[in-house]
Coordinates of C-alpha atoms and ligand atoms in Angstrom, one line a residue:
M178 CA -50.3 -80.0 -52.3
L179 CA -47.3 -78.9 -54.4
K180 CA -49.7 -77.8 -57.2
E181 CA -51.8 -75.8 -54.8
M182 CA -48.6 -74.3 -53.4
K183 CA -47.6 -73.1 -56.8
T184 CA -50.9 -71.4 -57.3
S185 CA -51.4 -69.9 -53.8
L186 CA -47.8 -68.7 -53.5
E187 CA -47.3 -67.7 -57.1
G188 CA -44.7 -64.9 -57.5
I189 CA -42.9 -65.6 -54.2
D190 CA -39.3 -66.7 -54.4
I191 CA -39.4 -70.3 -53.0
R192 CA -36.5 -72.7 -53.5
F193 CA -37.2 -76.4 -53.2
N194 CA -35.0 -78.9 -51.3
E195 CA -32.4 -76.1 -50.9
P196 CA -29.2 -76.9 -49.0
L197 CA -29.0 -74.6 -46.0
K198 CA -25.2 -74.9 -45.7
K199 CA -25.2 -72.3 -48.5
Y200 CA -26.6 -69.8 -46.1
T201 CA -25.3 -70.7 -42.6
Y202 CA -22.2 -69.1 -41.0
T203 CA -21.0 -72.5 -40.0
K204 CA -21.3 -73.8 -43.6
V205 CA -23.2 -76.9 -42.3
G206 CA -26.8 -77.9 -42.6
G207 CA -29.0 -80.1 -44.7
P208 CA -31.8 -79.0 -47.0
A209 CA -35.0 -77.0 -46.3
D210 CA -38.0 -78.5 -48.0
F211 CA -39.1 -75.0 -49.0
L212 CA -36.8 -72.0 -48.5
A213 CA -38.9 -68.8 -49.0
F214 CA -37.7 -65.2 -49.4
P215 CA -40.8 -63.0 -49.1
R216 CA -40.4 -59.5 -50.5
N217 CA -42.8 -57.9 -48.1
R218 CA -45.0 -58.7 -45.1
Y219 CA -48.0 -59.6 -47.3
E220 CA -46.0 -62.3 -49.0
L221 CA -44.9 -63.4 -45.6
A222 CA -48.5 -63.6 -44.3
R223 CA -49.4 -65.6 -47.5
I224 CA -46.7 -68.2 -46.8
V225 CA -47.6 -68.5 -43.1
K226 CA -51.3 -68.8 -43.9
F227 CA -50.6 -71.5 -46.5
A228 CA -48.3 -73.4 -44.2
N229 CA -50.9 -73.3 -41.3
K230 CA -53.7 -74.4 -43.6
H231 CA -51.7 -77.4 -44.7
D232 CA -50.3 -78.2 -41.3
L233 CA -46.8 -77.7 -42.6
P234 CA -44.2 -76.6 -40.1
W235 CA -42.6 -73.2 -40.7
M236 CA -39.8 -71.2 -39.1
V237 CA -37.6 -68.2 -39.8
L238 CA -33.9 -67.7 -40.1
G239 CA -32.1 -64.4 -39.9
N240 CA -28.5 -64.3 -41.1
A241 CA -28.0 -67.9 -39.7
S242 CA -25.0 -66.7 -37.7
N243 CA -26.1 -68.2 -34.3
L244 CA -27.3 -71.6 -35.2
I245 CA -26.3 -75.1 -36.3
V246 CA -28.7 -76.7 -38.8
R247 CA -28.5 -80.4 -38.5
D248 CA -27.4 -82.5 -41.5
G249 CA -31.0 -83.9 -42.1
G250 CA -32.2 -80.3 -42.8
I251 CA -35.5 -78.7 -41.9
R252 CA -39.0 -80.0 -42.9
G253 CA -41.6 -77.6 -44.1
F254 CA -41.0 -73.9 -44.8
V255 CA -37.9 -72.0 -43.8
I256 CA -38.4 -68.3 -44.3
M257 CA -35.5 -65.9 -44.7
F258 CA -36.0 -62.1 -44.5
D259 CA -33.1 -61.0 -46.7
K260 CA -35.5 -59.0 -48.9
L261 CA -37.2 -57.3 -46.0
N262 CA -34.4 -55.0 -45.3
S263 CA -35.3 -51.4 -45.3
V264 CA -33.9 -49.0 -42.6
T265 CA -35.4 -45.6 -41.9
V266 CA -34.3 -42.8 -39.6
D267 CA -36.7 -40.4 -38.0
G268 CA -35.0 -38.0 -35.6
Y269 CA -33.2 -40.1 -33.0
V270 CA -35.3 -43.3 -33.9
I271 CA -34.1 -45.9 -36.3
E272 CA -36.7 -48.4 -37.6
A273 CA -35.3 -51.5 -39.4
E274 CA -37.0 -54.4 -41.0
A275 CA -36.1 -57.9 -39.6
G276 CA -33.9 -58.8 -42.5
S277 CA -31.7 -55.7 -42.3
N278 CA -28.1 -56.5 -41.5
L279 CA -27.2 -55.5 -38.0
I280 CA -23.8 -54.3 -38.9
E281 CA -25.2 -52.2 -41.8
T282 CA -27.8 -50.7 -39.4
T283 CA -25.1 -49.6 -37.0
K284 CA -23.5 -47.8 -40.0
V285 CA -26.7 -46.0 -40.7
A286 CA -26.7 -44.8 -37.0
Q287 CA -23.1 -43.7 -37.5
Y288 CA -23.9 -41.9 -40.7
H289 CA -26.6 -39.9 -38.9
S290 CA -24.3 -39.3 -35.9
L291 CA -26.6 -41.3 -33.6
T292 CA -25.0 -43.0 -30.7
G293 CA -26.0 -46.1 -28.7
F294 CA -25.7 -48.8 -31.5
E295 CA -21.8 -48.9 -31.5
F296 CA -21.7 -52.1 -29.4
A297 CA -23.3 -54.1 -32.3
C298 CA -21.0 -52.9 -35.0
G299 CA -19.3 -56.3 -35.4
I300 CA -22.2 -58.7 -34.7
P301 CA -23.0 -60.5 -37.9
G302 CA -26.7 -61.1 -37.4
S303 CA -30.0 -59.7 -38.8
I304 CA -32.2 -57.2 -36.9
G305 CA -34.8 -60.0 -36.3
G306 CA -32.2 -62.5 -35.0
A307 CA -30.6 -59.8 -32.8
V308 CA -33.9 -59.0 -31.1
F309 CA -34.7 -62.7 -30.7
M310 CA -31.3 -63.4 -29.1
N311 CA -31.0 -60.0 -27.3
A312 CA -27.6 -59.9 -29.0
G313 CA -25.0 -57.9 -27.1
A314 CA -21.3 -57.1 -26.8
Y315 CA -18.9 -54.9 -24.9
G316 CA -21.5 -53.9 -22.3
G317 CA -24.3 -53.1 -24.7
E318 CA -27.3 -55.2 -25.7
I319 CA -30.4 -54.8 -28.0
S320 CA -32.8 -54.5 -25.0
H321 CA -31.0 -51.3 -24.0
I322 CA -32.0 -49.4 -27.1
L323 CA -35.1 -51.2 -28.4
I324 CA -38.4 -49.3 -28.2
S325 CA -40.8 -51.8 -29.8
A326 CA -41.2 -54.4 -32.6
Q327 CA -43.8 -55.4 -35.1
V328 CA -44.3 -59.1 -34.9
L329 CA -46.2 -61.8 -36.7
T330 CA -48.1 -64.2 -34.5
R331 CA -48.2 -67.9 -35.3
D332 CA -51.7 -67.3 -36.8
G333 CA -50.4 -64.8 -39.3
E334 CA -51.6 -61.6 -37.6
I335 CA -49.4 -58.5 -37.2
K336 CA -49.1 -56.6 -33.9
T337 CA -46.8 -54.2 -32.1
V338 CA -45.0 -55.4 -29.0
E339 CA -43.3 -52.9 -26.6
A340 CA -39.8 -53.7 -25.5
R341 CA -40.8 -53.8 -21.8
D342 CA -43.1 -56.8 -22.7
M343 CA -40.3 -58.9 -24.3
R344 CA -39.0 -60.4 -21.1
F345 CA -35.4 -59.7 -22.1
G346 CA -32.5 -61.4 -20.2
Y347 CA -29.0 -62.5 -21.0
R348 CA -29.4 -63.8 -24.7
R349 CA -33.1 -64.3 -23.9
S350 CA -36.3 -62.8 -25.2
A351 CA -40.0 -63.8 -25.0
F352 CA -39.8 -64.7 -28.7
Q353 CA -37.8 -67.8 -27.8
D354 CA -40.9 -69.1 -26.0
N355 CA -43.9 -67.7 -27.9
K356 CA -42.3 -68.3 -31.4
E357 CA -43.7 -65.0 -32.7
V358 CA -41.7 -63.5 -35.5
V359 CA -40.1 -60.1 -35.5
I360 CA -40.9 -58.2 -38.7
S361 CA -39.3 -54.9 -37.8
A362 CA -37.9 -53.1 -34.8
K363 CA -37.6 -49.5 -33.6
F364 CA -34.5 -48.3 -31.7
S365 CA -34.0 -45.2 -29.6
L366 CA -30.6 -43.5 -30.0
K367 CA -29.1 -40.3 -28.9
P368 CA -27.4 -37.5 -30.8
G369 CA -23.6 -38.0 -30.8
D370 CA -20.4 -36.9 -32.5
Y371 CA -19.7 -38.6 -35.8
T372 CA -15.9 -38.9 -35.2
V373 CA -16.3 -40.2 -31.6
I374 CA -18.9 -42.8 -32.8
S375 CA -16.6 -43.9 -35.7
Q376 CA -13.6 -44.2 -33.4
E377 CA -15.5 -46.3 -31.0
M378 CA -16.7 -48.6 -33.8
Q379 CA -13.2 -49.0 -35.1
R380 CA -11.9 -49.7 -31.6
L381 CA -14.5 -52.5 -31.0
N382 CA -13.9 -54.0 -34.4
H383 CA -10.2 -54.0 -33.8
L384 CA -10.7 -55.8 -30.5
R385 CA -13.0 -58.4 -32.2
A386 CA -10.5 -59.1 -35.0
L387 CA -7.7 -59.5 -32.4
K388 CA -9.6 -62.1 -30.4
Q389 CA -12.0 -63.9 -32.7
P390 CA -11.2 -66.4 -35.5
L391 CA -13.1 -64.4 -38.1
E392 CA -11.2 -66.1 -40.9
H393 CA -13.1 -69.4 -40.4
P394 CA -16.8 -70.4 -40.5
S395 CA -18.2 -70.4 -37.0
C396 CA -21.4 -69.5 -35.1
G397 CA -19.8 -67.1 -32.7
S398 CA -19.6 -68.0 -29.0
V399 CA -20.9 -71.5 -28.7
F400 CA -21.7 -71.3 -25.0
K401 CA -23.5 -68.8 -22.7
R402 CA -21.3 -67.1 -20.1
P403 CA -21.8 -69.3 -16.9
M404 CA -22.5 -67.3 -13.7
G405 CA -19.1 -66.2 -12.3
H406 CA -17.0 -67.7 -15.1
F407 CA -16.1 -67.2 -18.7
A408 CA -16.8 -70.2 -21.0
G409 CA -13.6 -69.7 -23.0
Q410 CA -11.5 -69.7 -19.9
L411 CA -13.1 -72.9 -18.6
I412 CA -12.5 -74.6 -22.0
M413 CA -8.9 -73.4 -22.1
E414 CA -8.3 -74.7 -18.6
A415 CA -9.7 -78.1 -19.6
N416 CA -7.0 -78.1 -22.3
L417 CA -9.4 -78.2 -25.2
M418 CA -8.1 -75.5 -27.5
G419 CA -7.6 -77.2 -30.9
H420 CA -9.6 -80.2 -29.8
R421 CA -11.2 -81.5 -33.0
I422 CA -13.9 -83.9 -34.1
G423 CA -14.1 -84.4 -37.8
G424 CA -13.7 -81.1 -39.6
V425 CA -14.7 -78.9 -36.6
E426 CA -12.4 -77.8 -33.9
V427 CA -12.3 -75.6 -30.8
S428 CA -10.6 -72.5 -32.0
K429 CA -7.0 -72.1 -31.2
K430 CA -7.5 -68.3 -31.1
H431 CA -10.7 -68.1 -28.9
A432 CA -11.7 -71.2 -26.9
G433 CA -15.4 -70.0 -26.9
F434 CA -15.6 -70.5 -30.7
M435 CA -15.8 -73.7 -32.7
V436 CA -14.6 -73.4 -36.3
N437 CA -15.4 -75.4 -39.3
I438 CA -11.9 -75.9 -40.7
D439 CA -12.3 -78.9 -43.0
N440 CA -15.7 -79.6 -44.4
G441 CA -17.2 -80.4 -41.0
S442 CA -20.8 -81.5 -40.5
A443 CA -23.5 -80.5 -38.1
K444 CA -22.9 -83.9 -36.4
N445 CA -19.2 -82.9 -35.9
Y446 CA -20.4 -79.7 -34.2
E447 CA -23.0 -81.5 -32.0
D448 CA -20.5 -84.2 -31.0
L449 CA -17.8 -81.6 -30.2
I450 CA -20.2 -79.5 -28.1
A451 CA -21.3 -82.5 -26.1
D452 CA -17.7 -83.5 -25.6
V453 CA -16.6 -80.1 -24.5
I454 CA -19.5 -79.9 -22.0
R455 CA -18.6 -83.2 -20.5
R456 CA -14.9 -82.5 -20.2
V457 CA -15.4 -79.0 -18.8
K458 CA -17.8 -80.4 -16.2
E459 CA -15.2 -83.0 -15.3
N460 CA -12.4 -80.4 -15.0
S461 CA -14.2 -77.6 -13.3
G462 CA -17.6 -78.8 -12.1
V463 CA -19.3 -76.1 -14.2
T464 CA -22.0 -77.2 -16.8
L465 CA -21.8 -75.1 -19.9
E466 CA -25.0 -74.2 -21.7
P467 CA -25.0 -73.7 -25.4
E468 CA -25.9 -70.2 -26.7
V469 CA -26.0 -71.4 -30.3
R470 CA -29.3 -72.8 -31.4
I471 CA -29.3 -76.3 -32.8
I472 CA -32.3 -77.0 -35.2
G473 CA -33.5 -79.5 -37.8
E474 CA -33.4 -83.2 -38.3
K475 CA -30.5 -85.6 -37.6
E476 CA -29.4 -87.3 -40.8
I477 CA -30.5 -90.9 -40.8
Q478 CA -27.4 -93.1 -40.8
A479 CA -27.4 -96.3 -42.9
E480 CA -27.2 -98.5 -39.7
D481 CA -30.2 -96.7 -38.2
A482 CA -32.4 -97.0 -41.2
Ligands
LIG106 C1 -18.1 -64.4 -35.8 C2 -19.3 -64.2 -35.0 C3 -19.3 -63.3 -33.9 C4 -20.5 -63.1 -33.1 N1 -20.5 -62.2 -32.1 C5 -21.5 -62.0 -31.3 C6 -21.5 -61.1 -30.3 O1 -20.6 -60.4 -30.0 N2 -22.7 -60.9 -29.5 C7 -23.8 -61.7 -29.8 O2 -24.8 -61.5 -29.0 N3 -23.8 -62.6 -30.8 C8 -22.7 -62.8 -31.5 N4 -22.8 -63.7 -32.6 C9 -24.0 -64.6 -32.7 C10 -25.0 -64.0 -33.7 O3 -24.4 -63.1 -34.6 C11 -26.1 -63.2 -32.9 O4 -26.7 -64.1 -32.0 C12 -27.2 -62.7 -33.9 O5 -28.1 -61.9 -33.2 C13 -28.0 -63.8 -34.5 O6 -28.8 -63.2 -35.6 P1 -29.1 -64.0 -36.9 O7 -30.0 -63.1 -37.7 O8 -27.9 -64.5 -37.5 O9 -30.0 -65.1 -36.3 P2 -30.0 -66.7 -36.8 O10 -28.8 -67.3 -36.4 O11 -30.5 -66.7 -38.2 O12 -31.2 -67.2 -35.8 C14 -31.0 -67.3 -34.4 C15 -32.4 -67.6 -33.8 O13 -33.2 -66.4 -34.1 C16 -34.4 -66.8 -34.7 N5 -34.8 -65.7 -35.6 C17 -34.0 -65.2 -36.6 N6 -34.7 -64.1 -37.1 C18 -35.9 -64.0 -36.5 C19 -37.0 -63.1 -36.6 N7 -37.1 -62.2 -37.5 N8 -38.0 -63.3 -35.7 C20 -38.0 -64.3 -34.7 N9 -37.0 -65.1 -34.6 C21 -35.9 -65.0 -35.4 C22 -34.1 -68.0 -35.5 O14 -35.3 -68.8 -35.7 C23 -33.1 -68.7 -34.5 O15 -33.8 -69.5 -33.6 C24 -21.6 -63.9 -33.4 C25 -21.6 -64.8 -34.4 C26 -20.5 -65.0 -35.2 C27 -20.5 -66.0 -36.4

């Protein structure tokens, strides 16, 4: 199969047994069997068709800023869109490929004096990951400005999906259920004033730097906001700031974040998440639900083998 892969996927940047901790924001995660970086959608379609033909699992990662890859890594293909990153502006519409950096895309909007994207100026995801997660901050979210997206079906076909058909909710989209892949997205913005847009982006980034532990690896807010509460507040009230398992601790700056301060592992993250959920439930009766996505295989421990 490896020989056939080399022939069928010749020319595509594929790395074998590649440690994903090199790419994740948390700096944890075992290896991907095959980590692929398609240069365009035709290379992407070739990878997907090859994987489907050989019954190999495949999945996509964006900037890996909202996930924990387990220490055993990911079997099959992991596809990253770093090379699919063009951004074009047509009037008040911005179209960005899935691998475009979300923060950089907000800067393109700023440069063209287009308003509506400021809320995302500090969210360190990719366009694809942001649509998938319906990323949001400071009252804005992707679904408010998205017009449509081009997506790749699990069979390798490309189609356009309108935003109204994406069943958006709080950090939810239809892509979390149907596993279709966002290839590019179109956003509708409004004409604005360059100085006002820039000041708003500066203000939001200043707020973020004040509150968030941006100096350490993390995956952003670990938990969704529970109805009627704030996850960070509940964690603080349970006296869990600074609570640590292995190299991962509940941030002392923002209780909703867990930071990898000393070579932590995915297992440390998972154990800490489970412990925080248990203790918050005991303290407040509220069950926290992770926002961060936990994927991949658990590492087999010697005693389990
Ligand atoms: C310091 C910090 C601050 C953050 N602040 C915020 C915030 O304010 N608001 C917020 O909403 N989030 C925030 N996040 C979380 C994260 O940045 C967002 O959820 C972001 O949208 C995730 O994008 P990503 O490309 O990194 O996705 P990844 O983490 O790579 O992937 C997340 C999920 O999306 C899927 N996915 C990725 N790309 C695609 C694609 N092209 N098509 C289909 N599925 C795809 C993946 O398979 C995975 O299941 C923060 C994270 C950090 C580390």
